[in-house]
Amino acid sequence: VLVLVLYMGVQSFAYTRASANYLFQTSGCIIAPYNDEPIISYMQHQGIRYAWATGWVGDPITFRTRGHIIVIDPRIVAYHQWYINRIPAYTLAVEQAKRASVLLLVSQGDKSPLLLRRLIREHIIYRVARFPSEPGYQLLVITPLNHSISPKVISDSGVQSRSCLARSFK
């Protein structure tokens, strides 16, 4: 009976502390946007069908759009020996896409993240749209206009947000 009471107490505490904003949020990245409808709407309006992003951000978009927008983690291509390619057809589609966009989580105050600085150095012209994510963070939709971005460049320039990892394990 004591174990049952303790169990019910812990569950009740967790229930009262839960936030509706995080209902469908992964515990792996709580700074990813819980409402990605504005991002999906923007991508559809801009004709963006293919993008690179960490799975925490991209998988919900691919799922919610029923595959009309396909988002794949660039590390699957850049470091294939370390990552599982769960849906090879999706990975191939994004890899072969002309100028696939990039979805990048950044701190709200970060006006020039590493990936954008690298694109400037490599003379890649891009369009960027910023969307609010969780407090203190933004999601950038970066669309290259004159040249595709290598999955390795994206991987090495911060697609896996270190902030996401640090916040998730606190």
PDB file of C-alpha atoms in Angstrom:
ATOM      1  CA  VAL A   1       0.000   0.000   0.000  1.00  0.00           C
ATOM      2  CA  LEU A   2       2.871   2.357   0.824  1.00  0.00           C
ATOM      3  CA  VAL A   3       4.405   1.784  -2.631  1.00  0.00           C
ATOM      4  CA  LEU A   4       1.045   2.438  -4.275  1.00  0.00           C
ATOM      5  CA  VAL A   5       0.566   5.679  -2.303  1.00  0.00           C
ATOM      6  CA  LEU A   6       4.128   6.776  -3.130  1.00  0.00           C
ATOM      7  CA  TYR A   7       3.580   5.957  -6.816  1.00  0.00           C
ATOM      8  CA  MET A   8       0.296   7.898  -6.917  1.00  0.00           C
ATOM      9  CA  GLY A   9       1.965  10.839  -5.164  1.00  0.00           C
ATOM     10  CA  VAL A  10       4.785  10.989  -7.702  1.00  0.00           C
ATOM     11  CA  GLN A  11       2.337  10.747 -10.619  1.00  0.00           C
ATOM     12  CA  SER A  12       0.125  13.478  -9.120  1.00  0.00           C
ATOM     13  CA  PHE A  13       3.139  15.745  -8.620  1.00  0.00           C
ATOM     14  CA  ALA A  14       4.266  15.176 -12.231  1.00  0.00           C
ATOM     15  CA  TYR A  15       0.742  15.841 -13.498  1.00  0.00           C
ATOM     16  CA  THR A  16       0.450  19.163 -11.659  1.00  0.00           C
ATOM     17  CA  ARG A  17       3.880  20.288 -12.881  1.00  0.00           C
ATOM     18  CA  ALA A  18       3.229  19.381 -16.530  1.00  0.00           C
ATOM     19  CA  SER A  19       2.864  22.146 -19.091  1.00  0.00           C
ATOM     20  CA  ALA A  20       0.461  21.850 -22.025  1.00  0.00           C
ATOM     21  CA  ASN A  21       3.160  23.428 -24.206  1.00  0.00           C
ATOM     22  CA  TYR A  22       5.313  20.347 -23.744  1.00  0.00           C
ATOM     23  CA  LEU A  23       2.589  17.747 -24.253  1.00  0.00           C
ATOM     24  CA  PHE A  24       3.979  16.546 -27.590  1.00  0.00           C
ATOM     25  CA  GLN A  25       7.507  17.768 -26.962  1.00  0.00           C
ATOM     26  CA  THR A  26      10.345  15.313 -26.838  1.00  0.00           C
ATOM     27  CA  SER A  27      12.373  15.035 -23.679  1.00  0.00           C
ATOM     28  CA  GLY A  28      15.459  14.960 -25.898  1.00  0.00           C
ATOM     29  CA  CYS A  29      15.136  18.584 -26.982  1.00  0.00           C
ATOM     30  CA  ILE A  30      12.763  20.762 -25.025  1.00  0.00           C
ATOM     31  CA  ILE A  31      13.832  23.931 -26.853  1.00  0.00           C
ATOM     32  CA  ALA A  32      12.472  22.677 -30.189  1.00  0.00           C
ATOM     33  CA  PRO A  33       9.294  24.545 -31.118  1.00  0.00           C
ATOM     34  CA  TYR A  34       6.171  22.852 -29.815  1.00  0.00           C
ATOM     35  CA  ASN A  35       4.067  24.717 -32.388  1.00  0.00           C
ATOM     36  CA  ASP A  36       5.624  24.159 -35.771  1.00  0.00           C
ATOM     37  CA  GLU A  37       2.560  25.212 -37.780  1.00  0.00           C
ATOM     38  CA  PRO A  38       4.029  28.660 -38.659  1.00  0.00           C
ATOM     39  CA  ILE A  39       7.225  26.954 -39.828  1.00  0.00           C
ATOM     40  CA  ILE A  40       5.299  24.440 -41.938  1.00  0.00           C
ATOM     41  CA  SER A  41       3.133  27.215 -43.378  1.00  0.00           C
ATOM     42  CA  TYR A  42       6.218  29.267 -44.290  1.00  0.00           C
ATOM     43  CA  MET A  43       7.928  26.277 -45.893  1.00  0.00           C
ATOM     44  CA  GLN A  44       4.823  25.442 -47.924  1.00  0.00           C
ATOM     45  CA  HIS A  45       4.407  29.085 -49.002  1.00  0.00           C
ATOM     46  CA  GLN A  46       8.067  29.241 -50.087  1.00  0.00           C
ATOM     47  CA  GLY A  47       7.836  25.911 -51.934  1.00  0.00           C
ATOM     48  CA  ILE A  48      10.348  24.224 -49.645  1.00  0.00           C
ATOM     49  CA  ARG A  49       9.928  20.456 -49.931  1.00  0.00           C
ATOM     50  CA  TYR A  50      13.316  19.273 -48.646  1.00  0.00           C
ATOM     51  CA  ALA A  51      15.370  20.340 -45.652  1.00  0.00           C
ATOM     52  CA  TRP A  52      18.136  19.309 -43.280  1.00  0.00           C
ATOM     53  CA  ALA A  53      17.641  19.435 -39.513  1.00  0.00           C
ATOM     54  CA  THR A  54      18.176  17.401 -36.408  1.00  0.00           C
ATOM     55  CA  GLY A  55      15.553  14.709 -35.956  1.00  0.00           C
ATOM     56  CA  TRP A  56      14.095  16.488 -32.913  1.00  0.00           C
ATOM     57  CA  VAL A  57      13.023  19.323 -35.194  1.00  0.00           C
ATOM     58  CA  GLY A  58      12.603  17.617 -38.562  1.00  0.00           C
ATOM     59  CA  ASP A  59      10.766  14.397 -37.777  1.00  0.00           C
ATOM     60  CA  PRO A  60       7.619  16.136 -36.455  1.00  0.00           C
ATOM     61  CA  ILE A  61       7.476  18.296 -39.597  1.00  0.00           C
ATOM     62  CA  THR A  62       7.824  15.305 -41.902  1.00  0.00           C
ATOM     63  CA  PHE A  63       5.156  13.476 -39.886  1.00  0.00           C
ATOM     64  CA  ARG A  64       2.679  16.378 -39.688  1.00  0.00           C
ATOM     65  CA  THR A  65       2.935  17.085 -43.421  1.00  0.00           C
ATOM     66  CA  ARG A  66       2.599  13.366 -44.247  1.00  0.00           C
ATOM     67  CA  GLY A  67       5.868  13.487 -46.178  1.00  0.00           C
ATOM     68  CA  HIS A  68       5.009  16.529 -48.291  1.00  0.00           C
ATOM     69  CA  ILE A  69       7.953  18.224 -46.594  1.00  0.00           C
ATOM     70  CA  ILE A  70      10.832  15.849 -45.945  1.00  0.00           C
ATOM     71  CA  VAL A  71      13.387  16.801 -43.312  1.00  0.00           C
ATOM     72  CA  ILE A  72      16.432  14.594 -42.693  1.00  0.00           C
ATOM     73  CA  ASP A  73      19.319  14.828 -40.248  1.00  0.00           C
ATOM     74  CA  PRO A  74      22.434  15.732 -42.297  1.00  0.00           C
ATOM     75  CA  ARG A  75      24.613  13.603 -40.029  1.00  0.00           C
ATOM     76  CA  ILE A  76      23.043  10.500 -41.621  1.00  0.00           C
ATOM     77  CA  VAL A  77      24.761  11.439 -44.894  1.00  0.00           C
ATOM     78  CA  ALA A  78      27.862  13.147 -43.506  1.00  0.00           C
ATOM     79  CA  TYR A  79      28.658  10.469 -40.926  1.00  0.00           C
ATOM     80  CA  HIS A  80      26.743   7.452 -42.240  1.00  0.00           C
ATOM     81  CA  GLN A  81      28.858   4.979 -40.286  1.00  0.00           C
ATOM     82  CA  TRP A  82      27.553   6.422 -36.995  1.00  0.00           C
ATOM     83  CA  TYR A  83      23.894   7.088 -37.809  1.00  0.00           C
ATOM     84  CA  ILE A  84      21.024   4.811 -38.809  1.00  0.00           C
ATOM     85  CA  ASN A  85      19.325   5.664 -42.085  1.00  0.00           C
ATOM     86  CA  ARG A  86      15.752   4.786 -41.101  1.00  0.00           C
ATOM     87  CA  ILE A  87      14.070   5.860 -44.345  1.00  0.00           C
ATOM     88  CA  PRO A  88      16.614   5.645 -47.183  1.00  0.00           C
ATOM     89  CA  ALA A  89      14.181   7.015 -49.804  1.00  0.00           C
ATOM     90  CA  TYR A  90      13.694  10.214 -47.761  1.00  0.00           C
ATOM     91  CA  THR A  91      17.424  10.573 -47.194  1.00  0.00           C
ATOM     92  CA  LEU A  92      18.130  10.145 -50.904  1.00  0.00           C
ATOM     93  CA  ALA A  93      15.424  12.672 -51.830  1.00  0.00           C
ATOM     94  CA  VAL A  94      16.895  15.366 -49.565  1.00  0.00           C
ATOM     95  CA  GLU A  95      20.459  14.516 -50.564  1.00  0.00           C
ATOM     96  CA  GLN A  96      19.599  14.897 -54.266  1.00  0.00           C
ATOM     97  CA  ALA A  97      17.408  17.975 -53.792  1.00  0.00           C
ATOM     98  CA  LYS A  98      18.609  21.185 -55.353  1.00  0.00           C
ATOM     99  CA  ARG A  99      19.367  23.675 -52.560  1.00  0.00           C
ATOM    100  CA  ALA A 100      17.608  21.957 -49.643  1.00  0.00           C
ATOM    101  CA  SER A 101      16.906  24.319 -46.743  1.00  0.00           C
ATOM    102  CA  VAL A 102      18.322  24.009 -43.232  1.00  0.00           C
ATOM    103  CA  LEU A 103      16.372  24.257 -39.964  1.00  0.00           C
ATOM    104  CA  LEU A 104      18.651  25.446 -37.190  1.00  0.00           C
ATOM    105  CA  LEU A 105      17.966  26.082 -33.490  1.00  0.00           C
ATOM    106  CA  VAL A 106      19.851  29.084 -32.099  1.00  0.00           C
ATOM    107  CA  SER A 107      19.849  31.234 -29.004  1.00  0.00           C
ATOM    108  CA  GLN A 108      17.606  34.260 -29.457  1.00  0.00           C
ATOM    109  CA  GLY A 109      20.516  36.674 -29.125  1.00  0.00           C
ATOM    110  CA  ASP A 110      22.675  34.863 -31.688  1.00  0.00           C
ATOM    111  CA  LYS A 111      22.384  37.099 -34.757  1.00  0.00           C
ATOM    112  CA  SER A 112      25.186  35.363 -36.669  1.00  0.00           C
ATOM    113  CA  PRO A 113      25.398  31.635 -35.933  1.00  0.00           C
ATOM    114  CA  LEU A 114      28.368  29.613 -37.149  1.00  0.00           C
ATOM    115  CA  LEU A 115      26.507  28.180 -40.157  1.00  0.00           C
ATOM    116  CA  LEU A 116      25.543  31.641 -41.471  1.00  0.00           C
ATOM    117  CA  ARG A 117      29.121  32.885 -41.069  1.00  0.00           C
ATOM    118  CA  ARG A 118      30.354  29.829 -42.952  1.00  0.00           C
ATOM    119  CA  LEU A 119      27.875  30.421 -45.793  1.00  0.00           C
ATOM    120  CA  ILE A 120      29.092  34.004 -46.118  1.00  0.00           C
ATOM    121  CA  ARG A 121      32.728  32.817 -46.248  1.00  0.00           C
ATOM    122  CA  GLU A 122      31.819  30.302 -48.968  1.00  0.00           C
ATOM    123  CA  HIS A 123      29.883  32.965 -50.945  1.00  0.00           C
ATOM    124  CA  ILE A 124      26.576  31.137 -50.629  1.00  0.00           C
ATOM    125  CA  ILE A 125      23.664  33.530 -50.898  1.00  0.00           C
ATOM    126  CA  TYR A 126      20.795  32.593 -48.621  1.00  0.00           C
ATOM    127  CA  ARG A 127      17.407  33.698 -47.303  1.00  0.00           C
ATOM    128  CA  VAL A 128      16.710  33.283 -43.610  1.00  0.00           C
ATOM    129  CA  ALA A 129      13.442  33.343 -41.683  1.00  0.00           C
ATOM    130  CA  ARG A 130      13.348  33.352 -37.880  1.00  0.00           C
ATOM    131  CA  PHE A 131      10.607  31.690 -35.850  1.00  0.00           C
ATOM    132  CA  PRO A 132      10.171  31.771 -32.095  1.00  0.00           C
ATOM    133  CA  SER A 133      10.846  28.501 -30.366  1.00  0.00           C
ATOM    134  CA  GLU A 134      10.881  28.038 -26.623  1.00  0.00           C
ATOM    135  CA  PRO A 135      11.775  31.110 -24.510  1.00  0.00           C
ATOM    136  CA  GLY A 136      15.265  32.318 -25.344  1.00  0.00           C
ATOM    137  CA  TYR A 137      15.549  30.321 -28.587  1.00  0.00           C
ATOM    138  CA  GLN A 138      14.659  30.665 -32.244  1.00  0.00           C
ATOM    139  CA  LEU A 139      14.432  28.313 -35.173  1.00  0.00           C
ATOM    140  CA  LEU A 140      16.002  29.556 -38.390  1.00  0.00           C
ATOM    141  CA  VAL A 141      14.880  28.363 -41.801  1.00  0.00           C
ATOM    142  CA  ILE A 142      17.896  28.943 -44.027  1.00  0.00           C
ATOM    143  CA  THR A 143      17.359  28.564 -47.771  1.00  0.00           C
ATOM    144  CA  PRO A 144      20.417  28.680 -50.027  1.00  0.00           C
ATOM    145  CA  LEU A 145      19.739  30.576 -53.244  1.00  0.00           C
ATOM    146  CA  ASN A 146      22.794  29.985 -55.420  1.00  0.00           C
ATOM    147  CA  HIS A 147      24.422  26.769 -54.213  1.00  0.00           C
ATOM    148  CA  SER A 148      23.505  23.676 -52.215  1.00  0.00           C
ATOM    149  CA  ILE A 149      24.975  23.276 -48.747  1.00  0.00           C
ATOM    150  CA  SER A 150      26.928  20.125 -48.018  1.00  0.00           C
ATOM    151  CA  PRO A 151      25.509  17.882 -45.256  1.00  0.00           C
ATOM    152  CA  LYS A 152      29.002  17.807 -43.720  1.00  0.00           C
ATOM    153  CA  VAL A 153      29.134  21.620 -43.565  1.00  0.00           C
ATOM    154  CA  ILE A 154      25.690  21.676 -41.958  1.00  0.00           C
ATOM    155  CA  SER A 155      26.644  18.944 -39.473  1.00  0.00           C
ATOM    156  CA  ASP A 156      29.905  20.597 -38.533  1.00  0.00           C
ATOM    157  CA  SER A 157      28.303  24.038 -38.204  1.00  0.00           C
ATOM    158  CA  GLY A 158      25.764  23.300 -35.526  1.00  0.00           C
ATOM    159  CA  VAL A 159      22.644  21.555 -36.824  1.00  0.00           C
ATOM    160  CA  GLN A 160      22.677  19.570 -33.576  1.00  0.00           C
ATOM    161  CA  SER A 161      22.175  22.392 -31.151  1.00  0.00           C
ATOM    162  CA  ARG A 162      24.516  22.128 -28.203  1.00  0.00           C
ATOM    163  CA  SER A 163      22.010  24.281 -26.350  1.00  0.00           C
ATOM    164  CA  CYS A 164      19.380  21.640 -27.019  1.00  0.00           C
ATOM    165  CA  LEU A 165      21.551  18.951 -25.486  1.00  0.00           C
ATOM    166  CA  ALA A 166      22.555  21.065 -22.497  1.00  0.00           C
ATOM    167  CA  ARG A 167      18.959  22.062 -21.713  1.00  0.00           C
ATOM    168  CA  SER A 168      17.648  18.507 -22.090  1.00  0.00           C
ATOM    169  CA  PHE A 169      20.007  16.989 -19.567  1.00  0.00           C
ATOM    170  CA  LYS A 170      19.798  19.668 -16.845  1.00  0.00           C
TER     171      LYS A 170
END
